[in-house]
C-alpha positions as YAML, in Angstrom:
chain: A
units: angstrom
residues:
- id: 1
  name: MET
  ca: [0.10, -0.36, -0.25]
- id: 2
  name: LYS
  ca: [2.73, 2.77, 1.16]
- id: 3
  name: THR
  ca: [4.76, 1.57, -2.24]
- id: 4
  name: ARG
  ca: [1.93, 2.29, -4.50]
- id: 5
  name: ASN
  ca: [0.96, 5.48, -2.85]
- id: 6
  name: LEU
  ca: [4.78, 6.69, -3.48]
- id: 7
  name: VAL
  ca: [4.58, 5.50, -6.87]
- id: 8
  name: ILE
  ca: [1.58, 7.62, -7.39]
- id: 9
  name: SER
  ca: [2.84, 10.46, -5.61]
- id: 10
  name: LEU
  ca: [5.93, 10.48, -7.94]
- id: 11
  name: ALA
  ca: [3.86, 9.88, -11.01]
- id: 12
  name: LEU
  ca: [1.75, 13.16, -9.79]
- id: 13
  name: LEU
  ca: [4.38, 15.27, -9.15]
- id: 14
  name: GLY
  ca: [6.22, 14.10, -12.66]
- id: 15
  name: GLY
  ca: [3.10, 14.74, -14.87]
- id: 16
  name: LEU
  ca: [2.49, 17.91, -13.23]
- id: 17
  name: ALA
  ca: [6.18, 19.17, -13.91]
- id: 18
  name: VAL
  ca: [6.16, 17.83, -17.42]
- id: 19
  name: ALA
  ca: [2.67, 19.86, -18.28]
- id: 20
  name: GLY
  ca: [4.05, 22.89, -16.45]
- id: 21
  name: ALA
  ca: [6.96, 23.02, -19.06]
- id: 22
  name: ALA
  ca: [4.26, 23.23, -21.66]
- id: 23
  name: GLN
  ca: [2.33, 25.76, -20.25]
- id: 24
  name: ALA
  ca: [2.60, 29.49, -19.90]
- id: 25
  name: GLU
  ca: [4.26, 31.10, -17.07]
- id: 26
  name: GLY
  ca: [2.47, 31.35, -13.51]
- id: 27
  name: LYS
  ca: [-0.30, 28.97, -14.35]
- id: 28
  name: ILE
  ca: [0.66, 25.45, -13.47]
- id: 29
  name: TYR
  ca: [2.76, 25.05, -9.72]
- id: 30
  name: VAL
  ca: [4.25, 22.14, -7.99]
- id: 31
  name: GLY
  ca: [5.74, 22.25, -4.70]
- id: 32
  name: GLY
  ca: [6.22, 20.29, -1.32]
- id: 33
  name: LYS
  ca: [5.15, 20.53, 2.35]
- id: 34
  name: ILE
  ca: [5.64, 18.89, 5.66]
- id: 35
  name: GLY
  ca: [3.80, 19.65, 8.77]
- id: 36
  name: VAL
  ca: [2.34, 17.42, 11.62]
- id: 37
  name: MET
  ca: [-0.75, 15.45, 11.67]
- id: 38
  name: ASP
  ca: [-2.74, 15.82, 14.72]
- id: 39
  name: ALA
  ca: [-5.64, 13.26, 14.86]
- id: 40
  name: ASP
  ca: [-8.37, 13.73, 17.46]
- id: 41
  name: LEU
  ca: [-8.24, 10.51, 18.83]
- id: 42
  name: PRO
  ca: [-8.18, 9.71, 22.52]
- id: 43
  name: GLY
  ca: [-4.25, 8.74, 23.22]
- id: 44
  name: PHE
  ca: [-3.19, 9.47, 19.62]
- id: 45
  name: ASP
  ca: [0.37, 11.85, 19.75]
- id: 46
  name: ASN
  ca: [0.81, 13.66, 16.86]
- id: 47
  name: ALA
  ca: [2.77, 12.13, 13.19]
- id: 48
  name: TYR
  ca: [4.80, 13.86, 10.86]
- id: 49
  name: ALA
  ca: [4.24, 13.68, 7.48]
- id: 50
  name: GLY
  ca: [5.09, 15.29, 4.05]
- id: 51
  name: GLY
  ca: [4.15, 15.17, 0.32]
- id: 52
  name: VAL
  ca: [3.80, 17.26, -3.05]
- id: 53
  name: TYR
  ca: [0.80, 19.31, -4.47]
- id: 54
  name: GLY
  ca: [-0.03, 21.21, -7.48]
- id: 55
  name: GLY
  ca: [-2.48, 23.11, -8.95]
- id: 56
  name: TYR
  ca: [-3.68, 24.86, -12.17]
- id: 57
  name: ASN
  ca: [-4.53, 28.45, -11.93]
- id: 58
  name: LEU
  ca: [-8.07, 28.98, -13.46]
- id: 59
  name: LEU
  ca: [-9.98, 31.89, -12.49]
- id: 60
  name: GLY
  ca: [-7.99, 35.75, -11.99]
- id: 61
  name: LYS
  ca: [-5.06, 37.35, -12.90]
- id: 62
  name: ASP
  ca: [-2.49, 35.53, -14.85]
- id: 63
  name: ALA
  ca: [-4.77, 32.69, -15.15]
- id: 64
  name: HIS
  ca: [-6.17, 30.77, -17.79]
- id: 65
  name: PHE
  ca: [-9.61, 32.75, -17.76]
- id: 66
  name: ALA
  ca: [-9.26, 36.17, -16.78]
- id: 67
  name: ALA
  ca: [-11.73, 37.18, -14.37]
- id: 68
  name: ASP
  ca: [-12.05, 39.76, -11.81]
- id: 69
  name: LEU
  ca: [-11.85, 38.12, -8.37]
- id: 70
  name: MET
  ca: [-10.61, 41.06, -6.26]
- id: 71
  name: GLY
  ca: [-6.82, 40.72, -7.60]
- id: 72
  name: GLY
  ca: [-6.97, 37.31, -6.41]
- id: 73
  name: THR
  ca: [-7.09, 33.91, -8.46]
- id: 74
  name: LEU
  ca: [-8.77, 30.71, -8.16]
- id: 75
  name: ALA
  ca: [-6.79, 27.36, -8.70]
- id: 76
  name: VAL
  ca: [-7.72, 23.66, -8.39]
- id: 77
  name: GLU
  ca: [-5.14, 21.67, -6.27]
- id: 78
  name: GLY
  ca: [-4.09, 18.50, -5.50]
- id: 79
  name: GLU
  ca: [-2.15, 17.20, -2.97]
- id: 80
  name: VAL
  ca: [-0.77, 13.77, -1.84]
- id: 81
  name: LEU
  ca: [0.75, 13.50, 1.75]
- id: 82
  name: LEU
  ca: [2.24, 10.27, 3.38]
- id: 83
  name: THR
  ca: [3.57, 9.85, 7.19]
- id: 84
  name: LEU
  ca: [7.45, 10.83, 7.60]
- id: 85
  name: SER
  ca: [7.37, 9.79, 11.03]
- id: 86
  name: LYS
  ca: [4.66, 7.79, 12.76]
- id: 87
  name: GLY
  ca: [2.70, 8.99, 15.49]
- id: 88
  name: ASP
  ca: [2.77, 7.24, 19.19]
- id: 89
  name: ALA
  ca: [-0.83, 5.60, 19.98]
- id: 90
  name: ALA
  ca: [-1.82, 4.39, 23.51]
- id: 91
  name: ALA
  ca: [-0.66, 1.20, 25.05]
- id: 92
  name: ALA
  ca: [2.54, 1.48, 23.03]
- id: 93
  name: GLY
  ca: [1.08, 1.24, 19.68]
- id: 94
  name: LYS
  ca: [1.73, 3.38, 16.59]
- id: 95
  name: TRP
  ca: [0.16, 5.17, 14.22]
- id: 96
  name: ASP
  ca: [0.25, 6.85, 10.41]
- id: 97
  name: ILE
  ca: [-1.74, 8.14, 7.81]
- id: 98
  name: THR
  ca: [-1.75, 8.89, 4.02]
- id: 99
  name: SER
  ca: [-3.89, 11.23, 2.41]
- id: 100
  name: PHE
  ca: [-5.41, 12.57, -1.27]
- id: 101
  name: GLY
  ca: [-6.79, 15.85, -1.76]
- id: 102
  name: ALA
  ca: [-8.59, 17.78, -4.17]
- id: 103
  name: TYR
  ca: [-9.27, 21.48, -3.54]
- id: 104
  name: ALA
  ca: [-10.58, 24.60, -4.81]
- id: 105
  name: ALA
  ca: [-7.78, 27.27, -3.62]
- id: 106
  name: TYR
  ca: [-8.25, 30.74, -3.66]
- id: 107
  name: ARG
  ca: [-4.86, 33.37, -3.03]
- id: 108
  name: HIS
  ca: [-5.40, 36.96, -2.78]
- id: 109
  name: PRO
  ca: [-2.40, 39.15, -2.59]
- id: 110
  name: ILE
  ca: [-2.02, 41.51, 0.14]
- id: 111
  name: THR
  ca: [1.50, 43.47, -1.24]
- id: 112
  name: ASP
  ca: [3.53, 42.47, -4.48]
- id: 113
  name: TYR
  ca: [5.24, 39.51, -2.17]
- id: 114
  name: PHE
  ca: [3.01, 38.53, 0.41]
- id: 115
  name: TYR
  ca: [-0.86, 36.90, 0.06]
- id: 116
  name: LEU
  ca: [-3.74, 34.94, 2.19]
- id: 117
  name: LYS
  ca: [-4.88, 31.59, 0.98]
- id: 118
  name: GLY
  ca: [-7.82, 29.76, 1.73]
- id: 119
  name: LYS
  ca: [-8.81, 26.57, 0.28]
- id: 120
  name: LEU
  ca: [-12.15, 24.06, 0.40]
- id: 121
  name: GLY
  ca: [-12.47, 20.58, -0.92]
- id: 122
  name: LEU
  ca: [-12.68, 16.61, -0.50]
- id: 123
  name: VAL
  ca: [-9.59, 14.54, 1.36]
- id: 124
  name: ARG
  ca: [-9.72, 10.84, 1.26]
- id: 125
  name: TYR
  ca: [-7.52, 9.62, 4.10]
- id: 126
  name: ASP
  ca: [-6.45, 6.31, 5.67]
- id: 127
  name: ILE
  ca: [-5.37, 5.79, 9.55]
- id: 128
  name: ASP
  ca: [-3.49, 2.84, 9.87]
- id: 129
  name: THR
  ca: [-2.55, 1.41, 13.46]
- id: 130
  name: THR
  ca: [-1.08, -1.52, 15.38]
- id: 131
  name: LEU
  ca: [-3.61, -1.41, 17.76]
- id: 132
  name: ALA
  ca: [-6.72, -3.88, 17.24]
- id: 133
  name: SER
  ca: [-9.30, -1.99, 19.14]
- id: 134
  name: ALA
  ca: [-8.23, 1.47, 17.55]
- id: 135
  name: ASN
  ca: [-10.58, 3.21, 15.00]
- id: 136
  name: SER
  ca: [-9.00, 3.10, 11.85]
- id: 137
  name: GLY
  ca: [-9.43, 2.62, 8.23]
- id: 138
  name: ILE
  ca: [-10.41, 5.07, 4.84]
- id: 139
  name: GLU
  ca: [-12.44, 8.10, 5.05]
- id: 140
  name: THR
  ca: [-13.76, 10.61, 2.88]
- id: 141
  name: GLN
  ca: [-14.52, 13.93, 4.33]
- id: 142
  name: LEU
  ca: [-14.82, 17.67, 3.40]
- id: 143
  name: ALA
  ca: [-11.59, 19.60, 4.20]
- id: 144
  name: ALA
  ca: [-10.60, 23.39, 4.27]
- id: 145
  name: GLY
  ca: [-7.68, 25.61, 5.00]
- id: 146
  name: VAL
  ca: [-6.20, 28.77, 5.83]
- id: 147
  name: GLY
  ca: [-2.73, 30.12, 5.33]
- id: 148
  name: ALA
  ca: [-0.22, 32.96, 3.88]
- id: 149
  name: GLY
  ca: [2.64, 32.74, 1.66]
- id: 150
  name: TRP
  ca: [5.47, 34.68, 1.16]
- id: 151
  name: LYS
  ca: [6.98, 35.36, -2.34]
- id: 152
  name: VAL
  ca: [10.96, 34.66, -2.18]
- id: 153
  name: GLY
  ca: [13.26, 33.99, -5.18]
- id: 154
  name: PRO
  ca: [11.96, 31.69, -7.75]
- id: 155
  name: GLY
  ca: [8.88, 30.61, -5.53]
- id: 156
  name: SER
  ca: [7.13, 30.67, -2.54]
- id: 157
  name: LEU
  ca: [7.20, 29.88, 0.81]
- id: 158
  name: GLU
  ca: [3.36, 28.86, 1.83]
- id: 159
  name: ALA
  ca: [2.53, 28.28, 5.67]
- id: 160
  name: GLU
  ca: [-1.20, 26.66, 6.54]
- id: 161
  name: VAL
  ca: [-3.37, 25.05, 8.48]
- id: 162
  name: THR
  ca: [-5.96, 22.45, 7.07]
- id: 163
  name: THR
  ca: [-8.48, 20.41, 8.89]
- id: 164
  name: TYR
  ca: [-10.26, 17.25, 7.83]
- id: 165
  name: GLU
  ca: [-14.02, 17.97, 9.11]
- id: 166
  name: SER
  ca: [-12.08, 18.35, 12.41]
- id: 167
  name: ASP
  ca: [-10.85, 14.60, 12.58]
- id: 168
  name: VAL
  ca: [-7.44, 15.42, 11.92]
- id: 169
  name: LEU
  ca: [-5.56, 18.93, 12.06]
- id: 170
  name: PHE
  ca: [-2.41, 19.45, 9.40]
- id: 171
  name: PRO
  ca: [-0.21, 22.73, 10.23]
- id: 172
  name: SER
  ca: [2.22, 22.71, 7.50]
- id: 173
  name: ALA
  ca: [4.92, 24.76, 5.86]
- id: 174
  name: GLY
  ca: [5.89, 24.23, 2.15]
- id: 175
  name: PHE
  ca: [7.67, 25.91, -1.16]
- id: 176
  name: ARG
  ca: [6.08, 26.10, -4.77]
- id: 177
  name: MET
  ca: [7.40, 26.81, -7.72]
- id: 178
  name: SER
  ca: [5.14, 28.07, -10.89]
- id: 179
  name: PHE
  ca: [5.64, 27.31, -14.63]
...
């Protein structure tokens, strides 16, 4: 299962990179992120996750379709996250998470170098645990996130907090580049 997810993640990243080279500057973006997964389950400590994300700017300034979105840009965005370090579970167990998300992401510039971000979409995640009595399995939930970004050099640093219907909280930091 984990090997398959890694292959899917690499294929997504490779496909986005190839597509990015074929598109105009700024419409496609790819990046990576790391953060802390906080599952709202009794006795579960934090796990650390990382992954790739990418998107396509559909509406707004310098997007596929020019539209007046108060200076902002609306994009479709996808992400794949895998556990980097398992979290501790009650009674000496361990847990990890794998998630796939699809979002509508809106970025609104505050200055030439700073912007705010909001996203809303669906996420499918799988929590695996070594405890037979713990709730584990695949869930599909509504997900929402807020964050901010800073343009630096060839890309942007982004910090955000995403929640999966209050079941999982994922504060993260990442770097993305546009093509």
